[in-house]
mmCIF file of C-alpha atoms in Angstrom:
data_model
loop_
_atom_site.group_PDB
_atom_site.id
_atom_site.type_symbol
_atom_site.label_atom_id
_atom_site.label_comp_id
_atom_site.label_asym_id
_atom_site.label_seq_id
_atom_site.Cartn_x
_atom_site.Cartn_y
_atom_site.Cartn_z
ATOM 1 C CA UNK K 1 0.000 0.000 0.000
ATOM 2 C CA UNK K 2 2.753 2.743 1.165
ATOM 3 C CA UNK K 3 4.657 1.613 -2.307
ATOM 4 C CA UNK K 4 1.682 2.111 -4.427
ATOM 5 C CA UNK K 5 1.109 5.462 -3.039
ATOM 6 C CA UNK K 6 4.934 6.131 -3.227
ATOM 7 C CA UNK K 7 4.805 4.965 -6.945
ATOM 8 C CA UNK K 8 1.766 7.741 -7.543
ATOM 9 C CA UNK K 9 3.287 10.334 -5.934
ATOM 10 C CA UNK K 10 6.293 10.072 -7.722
ATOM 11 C CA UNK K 11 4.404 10.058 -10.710
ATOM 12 C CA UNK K 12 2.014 13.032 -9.987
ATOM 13 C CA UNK K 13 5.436 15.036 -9.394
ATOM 14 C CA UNK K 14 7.119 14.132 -13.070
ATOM 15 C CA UNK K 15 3.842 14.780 -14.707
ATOM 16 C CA UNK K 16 4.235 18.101 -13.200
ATOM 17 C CA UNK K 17 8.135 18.684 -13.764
ATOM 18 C CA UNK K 18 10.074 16.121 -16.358
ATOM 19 C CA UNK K 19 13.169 17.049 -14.534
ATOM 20 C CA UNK K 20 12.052 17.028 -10.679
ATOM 21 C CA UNK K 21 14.451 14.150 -9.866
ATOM 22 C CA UNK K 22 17.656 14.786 -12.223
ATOM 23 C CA UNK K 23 20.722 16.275 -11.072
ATOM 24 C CA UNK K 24 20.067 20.186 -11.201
ATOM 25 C CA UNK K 25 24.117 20.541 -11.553
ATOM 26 C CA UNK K 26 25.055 20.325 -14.779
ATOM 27 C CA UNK K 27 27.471 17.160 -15.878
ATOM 28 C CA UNK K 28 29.897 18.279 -18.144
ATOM 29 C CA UNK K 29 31.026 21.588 -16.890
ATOM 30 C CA UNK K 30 30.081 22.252 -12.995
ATOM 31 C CA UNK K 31 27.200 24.738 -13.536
ATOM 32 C CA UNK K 32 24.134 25.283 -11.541
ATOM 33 C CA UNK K 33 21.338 24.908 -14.045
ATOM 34 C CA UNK K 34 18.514 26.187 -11.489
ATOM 35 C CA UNK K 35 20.153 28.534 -9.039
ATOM 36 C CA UNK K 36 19.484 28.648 -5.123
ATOM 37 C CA UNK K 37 17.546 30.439 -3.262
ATOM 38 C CA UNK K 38 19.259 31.201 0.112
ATOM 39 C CA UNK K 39 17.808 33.660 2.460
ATOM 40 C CA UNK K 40 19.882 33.795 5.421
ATOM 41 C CA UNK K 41 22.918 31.709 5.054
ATOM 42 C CA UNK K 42 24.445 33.992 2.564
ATOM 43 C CA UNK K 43 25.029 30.663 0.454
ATOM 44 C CA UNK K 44 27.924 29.438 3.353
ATOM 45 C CA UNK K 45 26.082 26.637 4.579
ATOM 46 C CA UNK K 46 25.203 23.123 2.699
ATOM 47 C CA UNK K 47 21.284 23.852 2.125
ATOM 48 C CA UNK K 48 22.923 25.851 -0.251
ATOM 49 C CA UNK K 49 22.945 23.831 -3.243
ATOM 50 C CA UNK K 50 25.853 25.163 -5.123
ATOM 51 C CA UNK K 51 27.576 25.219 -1.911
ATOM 52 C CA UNK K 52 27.390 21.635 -1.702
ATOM 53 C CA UNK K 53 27.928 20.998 -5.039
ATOM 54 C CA UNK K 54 30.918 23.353 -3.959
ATOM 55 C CA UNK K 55 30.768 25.806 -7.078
ATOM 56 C CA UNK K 56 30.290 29.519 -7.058
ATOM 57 C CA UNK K 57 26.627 30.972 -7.304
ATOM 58 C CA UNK K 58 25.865 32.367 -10.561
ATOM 59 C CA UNK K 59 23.076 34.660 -12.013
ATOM 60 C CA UNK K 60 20.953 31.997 -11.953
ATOM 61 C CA UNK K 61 20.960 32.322 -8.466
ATOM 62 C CA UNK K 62 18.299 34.332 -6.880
ATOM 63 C CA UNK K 63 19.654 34.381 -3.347
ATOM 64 C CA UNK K 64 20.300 37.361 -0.735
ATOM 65 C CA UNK K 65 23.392 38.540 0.899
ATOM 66 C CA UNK K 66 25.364 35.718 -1.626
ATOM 67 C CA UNK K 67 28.873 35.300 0.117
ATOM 68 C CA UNK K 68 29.778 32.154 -2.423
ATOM 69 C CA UNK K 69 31.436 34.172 -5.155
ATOM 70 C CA UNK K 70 34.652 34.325 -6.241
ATOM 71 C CA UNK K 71 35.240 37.742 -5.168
ATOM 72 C CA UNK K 72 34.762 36.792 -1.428
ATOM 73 C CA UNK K 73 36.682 33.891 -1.805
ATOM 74 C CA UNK K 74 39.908 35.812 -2.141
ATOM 75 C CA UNK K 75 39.081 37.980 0.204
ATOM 76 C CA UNK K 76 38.375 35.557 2.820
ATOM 77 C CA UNK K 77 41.952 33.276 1.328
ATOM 78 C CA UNK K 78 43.844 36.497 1.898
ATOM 79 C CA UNK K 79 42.288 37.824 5.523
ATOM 80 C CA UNK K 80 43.180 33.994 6.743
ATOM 81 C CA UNK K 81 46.671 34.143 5.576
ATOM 82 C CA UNK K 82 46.813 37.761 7.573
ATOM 83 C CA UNK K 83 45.421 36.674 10.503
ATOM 84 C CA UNK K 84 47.657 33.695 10.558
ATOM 85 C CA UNK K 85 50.588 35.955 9.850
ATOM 86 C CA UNK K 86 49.546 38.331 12.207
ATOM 87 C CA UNK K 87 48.784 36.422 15.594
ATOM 88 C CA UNK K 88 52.436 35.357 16.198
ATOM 89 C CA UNK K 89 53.030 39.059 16.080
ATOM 90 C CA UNK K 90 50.184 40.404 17.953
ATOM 91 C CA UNK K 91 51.193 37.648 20.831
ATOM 92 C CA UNK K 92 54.846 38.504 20.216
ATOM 93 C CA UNK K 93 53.964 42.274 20.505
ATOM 94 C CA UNK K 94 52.046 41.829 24.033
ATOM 95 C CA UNK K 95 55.195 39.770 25.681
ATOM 96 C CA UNK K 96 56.926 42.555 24.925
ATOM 97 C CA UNK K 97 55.046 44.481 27.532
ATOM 98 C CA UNK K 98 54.992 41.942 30.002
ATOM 99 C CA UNK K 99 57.819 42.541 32.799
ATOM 100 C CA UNK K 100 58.706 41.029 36.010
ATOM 101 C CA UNK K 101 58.234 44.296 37.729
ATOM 102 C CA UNK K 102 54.252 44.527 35.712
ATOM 103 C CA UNK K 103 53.779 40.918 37.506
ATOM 104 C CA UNK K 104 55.464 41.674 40.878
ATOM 105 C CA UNK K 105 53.151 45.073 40.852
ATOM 106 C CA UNK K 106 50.118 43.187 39.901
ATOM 107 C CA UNK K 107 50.079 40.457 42.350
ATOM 108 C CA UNK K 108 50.934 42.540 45.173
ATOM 109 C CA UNK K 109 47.401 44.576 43.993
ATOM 110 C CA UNK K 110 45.641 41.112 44.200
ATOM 111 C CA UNK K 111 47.101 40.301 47.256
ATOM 112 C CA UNK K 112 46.208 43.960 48.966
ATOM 113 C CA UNK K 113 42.241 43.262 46.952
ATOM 114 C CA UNK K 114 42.515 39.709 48.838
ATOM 115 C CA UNK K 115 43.648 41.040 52.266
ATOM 116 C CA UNK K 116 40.851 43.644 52.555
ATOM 117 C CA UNK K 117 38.251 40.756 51.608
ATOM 118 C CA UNK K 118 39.644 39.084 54.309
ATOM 119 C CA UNK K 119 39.397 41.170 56.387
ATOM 120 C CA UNK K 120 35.774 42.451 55.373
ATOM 121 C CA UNK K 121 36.717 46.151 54.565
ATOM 122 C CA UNK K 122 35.076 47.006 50.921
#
């Protein structure tokens, strides 16, 4: 029973649309024959179907806020090869300020915050 109404279903839908259950990327050359649709995900996120079929959106496409482009695809290749860059100096850059007399002044102000707790005066 759940097969034959499977069956009609199926058949209902490609009465409707020849297509409905072929690939909608294309086989030769990777291109989106449809286009998405994406709302919120700015096309980042698998629901995106060229995302998943991990090409670029095209003008097919009718979705908002599309981040799945080529142009922000270099951007975001060259901001992660800054920030990788750049942390060893930014981590490099705050030793630079960290002293032994910085420490020794800022544990005896923890210790002086932790005697007056002790000793209940705010």
């Amino acid at each position: 029973d759940f097969e034959e109404d499977r069956t009609r279903a199926i058949q209902q839908t490609l009465d409707k649309n020849p297509s409905a259950f072929h690939p909608k990327i294309g086989c030769v050359v990777k291109r989106h024959s449809k286009g998405c649709n994406c709302k919120r995900s700015s096309c980042l996120k698998n629901y995106c179907e060229c995302f998943e079929a991990k090409i670029f959106c095209s003008d097919l496409c009718k979705c908002k806020g599309c981040r799945n482009c080529s142009e922000y695809s270099r951007l975001k290749s060259a901001e992660n090869s800054y920030y990788s860059q750049d942390s060893k100096t930014i981590i490099n850059g705050f030793a630079a300020y960290i002293t032994p007399g910085l420490i020794e002044v800022v544990c005896s102000c923890m210790l002086s915050q932790l005697i007056l707790f002790d000793s209940g005066i705010d």
